[in-house]
PDB file of C-alpha atoms in Angstrom:
ATOM      1  CA  MET A   1      11.415   5.414  22.852  1.00 45.00           C
ATOM      2  CA  ASN A   2       9.117   6.328  20.136  1.00 54.00           C
ATOM      3  CA  PRO A   3       7.874   9.910  20.368  1.00 60.00           C
ATOM      4  CA  HIS A   4       4.969   9.084  18.005  1.00 68.00           C
ATOM      5  CA  THR A   5       1.558  10.332  19.092  1.00 68.00           C
ATOM      6  CA  LEU A   6      -1.961   9.758  17.161  1.00 63.00           C
ATOM      7  CA  ASP A   7      -2.125  13.481  16.329  1.00 68.00           C
ATOM      8  CA  ASP A   8       1.167  13.227  14.422  1.00 84.00           C
ATOM      9  CA  VAL A   9       0.853  14.094  10.706  1.00 92.00           C
ATOM     10  CA  PHE A  10       3.533  11.484  10.233  1.00 95.00           C
ATOM     11  CA  CYS A  11       2.718   7.971  11.754  1.00 94.00           C
ATOM     12  CA  PRO A  12       5.641   5.627  11.555  1.00 95.00           C
ATOM     13  CA  TYR A  13       3.440   2.600  12.142  1.00 96.00           C
ATOM     14  CA  TYR A  14       1.173   3.529   9.127  1.00 96.00           C
ATOM     15  CA  THR A  15       4.199   4.215   6.912  1.00 96.00           C
ATOM     16  CA  HIS A  16       5.528   0.860   7.813  1.00 97.00           C
ATOM     17  CA  ALA A  17       2.303  -0.798   6.899  1.00 97.00           C
ATOM     18  CA  VAL A  18       1.380   0.806   3.799  1.00 98.00           C
ATOM     19  CA  GLU A  19       4.878   0.098   2.299  1.00 97.00           C
ATOM     20  CA  LEU A  20       4.746  -3.405   3.559  1.00 97.00           C
ATOM     21  CA  VAL A  21       1.392  -4.133   2.081  1.00 98.00           C
ATOM     22  CA  GLY A  22       2.136  -1.974  -1.203  1.00 98.00           C
ATOM     23  CA  ARG A  23       5.580  -3.765  -1.870  1.00 97.00           C
ATOM     24  CA  ARG A  24       5.481  -5.256  -5.518  1.00 97.00           C
ATOM     25  CA  TRP A  25       3.213  -8.223  -5.289  1.00 98.00           C
ATOM     26  CA  SER A  26       2.536  -8.331  -1.779  1.00 98.00           C
ATOM     27  CA  GLY A  27      -0.792  -6.602  -1.806  1.00 98.00           C
ATOM     28  CA  ALA A  28      -1.909  -9.127  -4.490  1.00 97.00           C
ATOM     29  CA  ILE A  29      -0.658 -12.081  -2.543  1.00 98.00           C
ATOM     30  CA  LEU A  30      -2.466 -10.984   0.519  1.00 98.00           C
ATOM     31  CA  ARG A  31      -5.766 -10.543  -1.190  1.00 97.00           C
ATOM     32  CA  ALA A  32      -5.287 -14.050  -2.852  1.00 97.00           C
ATOM     33  CA  VAL A  33      -4.918 -15.646   0.451  1.00 97.00           C
ATOM     34  CA  LEU A  34      -7.666 -13.652   2.037  1.00 96.00           C
ATOM     35  CA  LEU A  35      -9.955 -14.837  -0.724  1.00 95.00           C
ATOM     36  CA  GLY A  36      -9.060 -18.562   0.084  1.00 94.00           C
ATOM     37  CA  LYS A  37      -5.948 -19.335  -1.870  1.00 95.00           C
ATOM     38  CA  HIS A  38      -3.641 -21.073   0.617  1.00 95.00           C
ATOM     39  CA  ARG A  39      -1.290 -23.269  -1.068  1.00 95.00           C
ATOM     40  CA  PHE A  40       1.767 -22.109  -2.784  1.00 94.00           C
ATOM     41  CA  ASN A  41       0.834 -23.368  -6.348  1.00 93.00           C
ATOM     42  CA  GLU A  42      -2.664 -21.894  -5.913  1.00 95.00           C
ATOM     43  CA  ILE A  43      -1.339 -18.502  -4.994  1.00 96.00           C
ATOM     44  CA  ALA A  44       0.978 -18.526  -7.924  1.00 95.00           C
ATOM     45  CA  ALA A  45      -1.613 -19.625 -10.301  1.00 95.00           C
ATOM     46  CA  ALA A  46      -3.995 -16.778  -9.233  1.00 95.00           C
ATOM     47  CA  ILE A  47      -1.497 -14.032  -9.815  1.00 96.00           C
ATOM     48  CA  PRO A  48      -0.579 -13.407 -13.488  1.00 95.00           C
ATOM     49  CA  GLY A  49       3.182 -12.640 -13.988  1.00 95.00           C
ATOM     50  CA  LEU A  50       4.340 -13.648 -10.309  1.00 97.00           C
ATOM     51  CA  SER A  51       7.298 -15.895 -10.364  1.00 97.00           C
ATOM     52  CA  ASP A  52       7.877 -18.671  -7.938  1.00 96.00           C
ATOM     53  CA  ARG A  53      11.016 -17.051  -6.728  1.00 97.00           C
ATOM     54  CA  MET A  54       9.353 -13.830  -6.094  1.00 98.00           C
ATOM     55  CA  LEU A  55       6.298 -15.496  -4.522  1.00 97.00           C
ATOM     56  CA  SER A  56       8.439 -17.405  -2.200  1.00 97.00           C
ATOM     57  CA  GLU A  57      10.479 -14.361  -1.201  1.00 98.00           C
ATOM     58  CA  ARG A  58       7.558 -12.260  -0.434  1.00 98.00           C
ATOM     59  CA  LEU A  59       5.842 -15.149   1.515  1.00 98.00           C
ATOM     60  CA  LYS A  60       8.842 -15.219   3.664  1.00 97.00           C
ATOM     61  CA  GLU A  61       8.486 -11.511   4.245  1.00 97.00           C
ATOM     62  CA  LEU A  62       4.916 -11.634   5.165  1.00 98.00           C
ATOM     63  CA  GLU A  63       5.697 -14.729   7.411  1.00 97.00           C
ATOM     64  CA  ALA A  64       8.541 -12.538   9.232  1.00 96.00           C
ATOM     65  CA  GLU A  65       6.063  -9.754   9.639  1.00 96.00           C
ATOM     66  CA  ASP A  66       3.725 -12.133  11.323  1.00 96.00           C
ATOM     67  CA  ILE A  67       0.777 -11.695   8.839  1.00 98.00           C
ATOM     68  CA  LEU A  68       1.079 -15.014   7.289  1.00 98.00           C
ATOM     69  CA  GLU A  69       1.756 -18.183   9.024  1.00 97.00           C
ATOM     70  CA  ARG A  70       3.268 -21.275   7.033  1.00 96.00           C
ATOM     71  CA  LEU A  71       1.712 -24.600   7.886  1.00 94.00           C
ATOM     72  CA  VAL A  72       3.276 -28.004   6.740  1.00 92.00           C
ATOM     73  CA  ALA A  73       1.218 -31.142   6.849  1.00 88.00           C
ATOM     74  CA  ASP A  74       2.713 -34.538   6.798  1.00 88.00           C
ATOM     75  CA  GLY A  75       2.585 -36.581   3.688  1.00 87.00           C
ATOM     76  CA  SER A  76       4.785 -37.142   0.790  1.00 87.00           C
ATOM     77  CA  PRO A  77       5.438 -34.650  -0.419  1.00 85.00           C
ATOM     78  CA  ALA A  78       4.664 -32.608   2.601  1.00 84.00           C
ATOM     79  CA  ARG A  79       1.944 -30.044   1.890  1.00 87.00           C
ATOM     80  CA  VAL A  80       2.679 -26.482   2.631  1.00 90.00           C
ATOM     81  CA  SER A  81       0.077 -23.779   3.003  1.00 95.00           C
ATOM     82  CA  TYR A  82      -0.144 -20.462   4.177  1.00 97.00           C
ATOM     83  CA  CYS A  83      -2.793 -18.957   6.661  1.00 96.00           C
ATOM     84  CA  LEU A  84      -3.417 -15.655   7.870  1.00 97.00           C
ATOM     85  CA  THR A  85      -2.596 -14.739  11.492  1.00 98.00           C
ATOM     86  CA  ALA A  86      -4.949 -12.555  13.512  1.00 98.00           C
ATOM     87  CA  LYS A  87      -2.835  -9.719  12.448  1.00 98.00           C
ATOM     88  CA  GLY A  88      -3.350 -10.678   8.851  1.00 98.00           C
ATOM     89  CA  GLU A  89      -6.942 -11.497   9.120  1.00 97.00           C
ATOM     90  CA  ALA A  90      -7.504  -7.888  10.592  1.00 98.00           C
ATOM     91  CA  LEU A  91      -6.140  -6.483   7.198  1.00 97.00           C
ATOM     92  CA  HIS A  92      -9.227  -7.912   5.502  1.00 96.00           C
ATOM     93  CA  VAL A  93     -11.211  -4.673   5.982  1.00 97.00           C
ATOM     94  CA  VAL A  94      -8.419  -2.607   4.725  1.00 98.00           C
ATOM     95  CA  ILE A  95      -7.696  -4.555   1.714  1.00 97.00           C
ATOM     96  CA  MET A  96     -11.568  -4.733   0.782  1.00 95.00           C
ATOM     97  CA  SER A  97     -11.705  -0.883   1.260  1.00 97.00           C
ATOM     98  CA  LEU A  98      -8.918  -0.466  -1.144  1.00 97.00           C
ATOM     99  CA  THR A  99     -10.526  -2.825  -3.647  1.00 96.00           C
ATOM    100  CA  GLY A 100     -13.617  -0.688  -3.394  1.00 96.00           C
ATOM    101  CA  TRP A 101     -11.699   2.398  -4.134  1.00 97.00           C
ATOM    102  CA  ALA A 102      -9.928   0.778  -7.055  1.00 97.00           C
ATOM    103  CA  GLU A 103     -13.101  -0.534  -8.614  1.00 95.00           C
ATOM    104  CA  ARG A 104     -14.551   3.037  -8.475  1.00 96.00           C
ATOM    105  CA  TRP A 105     -11.455   4.953  -9.256  1.00 97.00           C
ATOM    106  CA  VAL A 106      -8.660   3.183 -11.302  1.00 95.00           C
ATOM    107  CA  THR A 107      -9.093   2.805 -15.035  1.00 90.00           C
ATOM    108  CA  PRO A 108      -8.344  -0.039 -17.199  1.00 88.00           C
ATOM    109  CA  GLU A 109      -5.761   2.127 -19.001  1.00 88.00           C
ATOM    110  CA  GLN A 110      -3.760   2.386 -15.597  1.00 87.00           C
ATOM    111  CA  THR A 111      -3.651  -1.270 -15.201  1.00 86.00           C
ATOM    112  CA  ALA A 112      -1.922  -1.805 -18.503  1.00 75.00           C
ATOM    113  CA  GLY A 113       1.467  -3.712 -17.866  1.00 60.00           C
ATOM    114  CA  GLN A 114       0.041  -4.819 -14.337  1.00 57.00           C
ATOM    115  CA  GLN A 115       0.315  -8.457 -15.479  1.00 50.00           C
ATOM    116  CA  THR A 116       4.169  -8.234 -16.433  1.00 47.00           C
ATOM    117  CA  ALA A 117       6.939  -8.278 -13.740  1.00 42.00           C
TER     118      ALA A 117
ATOM    119  CA  MET B   1     -10.581  -5.362 -23.155  1.00 45.00           C
ATOM    120  CA  ASN B   2      -9.986  -5.983 -19.581  1.00 54.00           C
ATOM    121  CA  PRO B   3     -11.348  -9.504 -18.761  1.00 61.00           C
ATOM    122  CA  HIS B   4     -11.576  -8.772 -14.890  1.00 68.00           C
ATOM    123  CA  THR B   5     -14.520  -9.411 -13.111  1.00 68.00           C
ATOM    124  CA  LEU B   6     -15.311  -8.548  -9.220  1.00 63.00           C
ATOM    125  CA  ASP B   7     -15.147 -12.428  -8.407  1.00 68.00           C
ATOM    126  CA  ASP B   8     -11.574 -13.006  -9.378  1.00 84.00           C
ATOM    127  CA  VAL B   9      -9.066 -13.596  -6.946  1.00 92.00           C
ATOM    128  CA  PHE B  10      -6.481 -11.437  -8.912  1.00 95.00           C
ATOM    129  CA  CYS B  11      -7.893  -7.775  -9.334  1.00 94.00           C
ATOM    130  CA  PRO B  12      -5.709  -5.711 -11.519  1.00 95.00           C
ATOM    131  CA  TYR B  13      -7.299  -2.428 -10.325  1.00 96.00           C
ATOM    132  CA  TYR B  14      -6.670  -3.182  -6.508  1.00 96.00           C
ATOM    133  CA  THR B  15      -3.137  -4.481  -7.348  1.00 96.00           C
ATOM    134  CA  HIS B  16      -2.260  -1.038  -9.412  1.00 97.00           C
ATOM    135  CA  ALA B  17      -3.999   1.017  -6.355  1.00 97.00           C
ATOM    136  CA  VAL B  18      -2.034  -0.805  -3.507  1.00 98.00           C
ATOM    137  CA  GLU B  19       1.238  -0.563  -5.201  1.00 97.00           C
ATOM    138  CA  LEU B  20       0.746   3.054  -6.061  1.00 97.00           C
ATOM    139  CA  VAL B  21      -0.231   4.064  -2.470  1.00 98.00           C
ATOM    140  CA  GLY B  22       2.549   1.824  -0.922  1.00 98.00           C
ATOM    141  CA  ARG B  23       5.326   3.122  -3.116  1.00 97.00           C
ATOM    142  CA  ARG B  24       8.026   4.327  -0.817  1.00 97.00           C
ATOM    143  CA  TRP B  25       6.959   7.731   0.856  1.00 98.00           C
ATOM    144  CA  SER B  26       3.635   8.012  -1.354  1.00 98.00           C
ATOM    145  CA  GLY B  27       1.631   6.549   1.471  1.00 98.00           C
ATOM    146  CA  ALA B  28       3.192   8.957   3.995  1.00 97.00           C
ATOM    147  CA  ILE B  29       2.620  11.885   1.549  1.00 98.00           C
ATOM    148  CA  LEU B  30      -0.815  11.195   0.973  1.00 98.00           C
ATOM    149  CA  ARG B  31      -1.582  11.104   4.658  1.00 97.00           C
ATOM    150  CA  ALA B  32       0.164  14.340   5.175  1.00 97.00           C
ATOM    151  CA  VAL B  33      -2.209  15.893   2.688  1.00 97.00           C
ATOM    152  CA  LEU B  34      -5.150  14.387   3.963  1.00 96.00           C
ATOM    153  CA  LEU B  35      -4.382  15.750   7.325  1.00 95.00           C
ATOM    154  CA  GLY B  36      -3.980  19.275   6.136  1.00 94.00           C
ATOM    155  CA  LYS B  37      -0.463  19.894   4.981  1.00 95.00           C
ATOM    156  CA  HIS B  38      -0.817  21.335   1.532  1.00 95.00           C
ATOM    157  CA  ARG B  39       2.347  23.420   0.590  1.00 95.00           C
ATOM    158  CA  PHE B  40       5.458  21.619  -0.536  1.00 94.00           C
ATOM    159  CA  ASN B  41       7.649  22.666   2.570  1.00 93.00           C
ATOM    160  CA  GLU B  42       4.877  21.795   5.024  1.00 95.00           C
ATOM    161  CA  ILE B  43       4.759  18.106   3.535  1.00 96.00           C
ATOM    162  CA  ALA B  44       8.502  17.992   3.383  1.00 96.00           C
ATOM    163  CA  ALA B  45       8.808  19.170   7.067  1.00 95.00           C
ATOM    164  CA  ALA B  46       6.082  16.713   8.091  1.00 95.00           C
ATOM    165  CA  ILE B  47       7.904  13.619   6.791  1.00 96.00           C
ATOM    166  CA  PRO B  48      11.264  12.773   8.625  1.00 95.00           C
ATOM    167  CA  GLY B  49      13.885  11.636   6.007  1.00 95.00           C
ATOM    168  CA  LEU B  50      12.113  12.548   2.919  1.00 97.00           C
ATOM    169  CA  SER B  51      14.223  14.660   0.333  1.00 97.00           C
ATOM    170  CA  ASP B  52      12.890  17.468  -1.571  1.00 96.00           C
ATOM    171  CA  ARG B  53      13.799  15.696  -4.819  1.00 97.00           C
ATOM    172  CA  MET B  54      12.054  12.455  -3.851  1.00 98.00           C
ATOM    173  CA  LEU B  55       8.910  14.576  -2.632  1.00 98.00           C
ATOM    174  CA  SER B  56       9.025  16.469  -5.805  1.00 97.00           C
ATOM    175  CA  GLU B  57       8.815  13.047  -7.750  1.00 98.00           C
ATOM    176  CA  ARG B  58       6.191  11.492  -5.527  1.00 98.00           C
ATOM    177  CA  LEU B  59       3.984  14.618  -6.085  1.00 98.00           C
ATOM    178  CA  LYS B  60       4.384  14.362  -9.767  1.00 97.00           C
ATOM    179  CA  GLU B  61       3.287  10.773  -9.808  1.00 97.00           C
ATOM    180  CA  LEU B  62       0.192  11.508  -7.712  1.00 98.00           C
ATOM    181  CA  GLU B  63      -0.740  14.389  -9.777  1.00 97.00           C
ATOM    182  CA  ALA B  64      -0.359  12.104 -12.887  1.00 96.00           C
ATOM    183  CA  GLU B  65      -2.681   9.465 -11.210  1.00 96.00           C
ATOM    184  CA  ASP B  66      -5.235  12.431 -10.660  1.00 97.00           C
ATOM    185  CA  ILE B  67      -4.991  11.913  -6.855  1.00 98.00           C
ATOM    186  CA  LEU B  68      -3.399  15.309  -6.221  1.00 98.00           C
ATOM    187  CA  GLU B  69      -4.003  18.466  -8.077  1.00 97.00           C
ATOM    188  CA  ARG B  70      -1.280  21.161  -8.133  1.00 96.00           C
ATOM    189  CA  LEU B  71      -2.429  24.683  -7.712  1.00 94.00           C
ATOM    190  CA  VAL B  72      -0.470  27.812  -8.283  1.00 92.00           C
ATOM    191  CA  ALA B  73      -1.395  31.015  -6.504  1.00 88.00           C
ATOM    192  CA  ASP B  74      -0.245  34.353  -7.912  1.00 88.00           C
ATOM    193  CA  GLY B  75       2.374  36.228  -6.061  1.00 87.00           C
ATOM    194  CA  SER B  76       6.108  36.687  -5.960  1.00 87.00           C
ATOM    195  CA  PRO B  77       7.194  33.922  -5.478  1.00 85.00           C
ATOM    196  CA  ALA B  78       4.139  32.026  -6.706  1.00 84.00           C
ATOM    197  CA  ARG B  79       2.615  29.902  -3.959  1.00 87.00           C
ATOM    198  CA  VAL B  80       2.387  26.284  -5.016  1.00 90.00           C
ATOM    199  CA  SER B  81       0.216  23.907  -3.118  1.00 95.00           C
ATOM    200  CA  TYR B  82      -1.389  20.356  -3.416  1.00 97.00           C
ATOM    201  CA  CYS B  83      -4.854  19.545  -2.870  1.00 96.00           C
ATOM    202  CA  LEU B  84      -6.630  16.063  -3.087  1.00 97.00           C
ATOM    203  CA  THR B  85      -8.923  15.633  -6.323  1.00 98.00           C
ATOM    204  CA  ALA B  86     -12.246  13.768  -5.632  1.00 98.00           C
ATOM    205  CA  LYS B  87     -10.407  10.551  -6.408  1.00 98.00           C
ATOM    206  CA  GLY B  88      -7.789  11.398  -3.658  1.00 98.00           C
ATOM    207  CA  GLU B  89     -10.267  12.443  -0.955  1.00 97.00           C
ATOM    208  CA  ALA B  90     -11.835   9.150  -1.529  1.00 98.00           C
ATOM    209  CA  LEU B  91      -8.646   7.537  -0.360  1.00 97.00           C
ATOM    210  CA  HIS B  92      -9.357   8.885   3.187  1.00 96.00           C
ATOM    211  CA  VAL B  93     -11.151   5.979   4.523  1.00 97.00           C
ATOM    212  CA  VAL B  94      -8.660   3.337   3.315  1.00 98.00           C
ATOM    213  CA  ILE B  95      -5.752   5.510   4.663  1.00 97.00           C
ATOM    214  CA  MET B  96      -7.415   5.912   8.067  1.00 95.00           C
ATOM    215  CA  SER B  97      -8.487   2.126   8.159  1.00 97.00           C
ATOM    216  CA  LEU B  98      -4.934   1.224   7.551  1.00 97.00           C
ATOM    217  CA  THR B  99      -3.792   3.637  10.164  1.00 96.00           C
ATOM    218  CA  GLY B 100      -6.016   1.965  12.665  1.00 96.00           C
ATOM    219  CA  TRP B 101      -4.492  -1.247  11.648  1.00 97.00           C
ATOM    220  CA  ALA B 102      -1.013  -0.112  12.151  1.00 97.00           C
ATOM    221  CA  GLU B 103      -1.541   1.351  15.390  1.00 95.00           C
ATOM    222  CA  ARG B 104      -2.961  -1.902  16.588  1.00 96.00           C
ATOM    223  CA  TRP B 105      -0.379  -4.362  15.268  1.00 97.00           C
ATOM    224  CA  VAL B 106       2.776  -2.805  14.083  1.00 95.00           C
ATOM    225  CA  THR B 107       5.393  -2.880  16.879  1.00 90.00           C
ATOM    226  CA  PRO B 108       7.823   0.092  17.461  1.00 88.00           C
ATOM    227  CA  GLU B 109      10.733  -2.429  16.530  1.00 87.00           C
ATOM    228  CA  GLN B 110       9.259  -2.790  13.247  1.00 87.00           C
ATOM    229  CA  THR B 111       9.336   0.870  12.520  1.00 86.00           C
ATOM    230  CA  ALA B 112      13.127   1.152  13.298  1.00 75.00           C
ATOM    231  CA  GLY B 113      14.815   2.629  10.342  1.00 60.00           C
ATOM    232  CA  GLN B 114      11.586   4.045   9.075  1.00 57.00           C
ATOM    233  CA  GLN B 115      12.953   7.438   9.398  1.00 51.00           C
ATOM    234  CA  THR B 116      15.912   6.776   6.990  1.00 46.00           C
ATOM    235  CA  ALA B 117      15.684   6.908   3.291  1.00 42.00           C
TER     236      ALA B 117
END
């Protein structure tokens, strides 16, 4: 059993969440999907420096966490897209809150090198 | 110059922020300081599995980002503590918002292994 209570300073649920969302590229990918980019190529094009291989890996992780759902539409070639699950949609407020913090506090100098892998 | 605008799907400020807060242990350390743990040993004791070496490294990073301030009080031995800067305090709402999400959506199974380095 997990002995965690809400009063604990250490919250294993939060720790899992923050390190999941904050893994290299994952936060940027989630924000792109939240803002309407659903196809693999759209997401790839929206994020400078993100390779197809790394995008594919991160999408699989987010799918395994039940944050994204992979949808395949019939056709030739079949169209693959990624949508947020209810669990993923619920991250919207967190991600926009962090965007607000970043716009206020992060300096351009700190983002230098952001666009390289 | 940074060509970023608020309408962009990719936000370099947010990406920097999410990967900073989500770095291994950093999110847990920030939450511990937010919840009143200020001395090195208090923070170390609050977070299972976190080594002194890693805590020291992460505290330096958060200090370099101007999120934490290192305070030394006279005495023998000198007492070192860490407080949030205004920039760090402003993360409170983000971290509590993510805690709320995690309490609702993260399962105990997903936190298995959380307490090992």
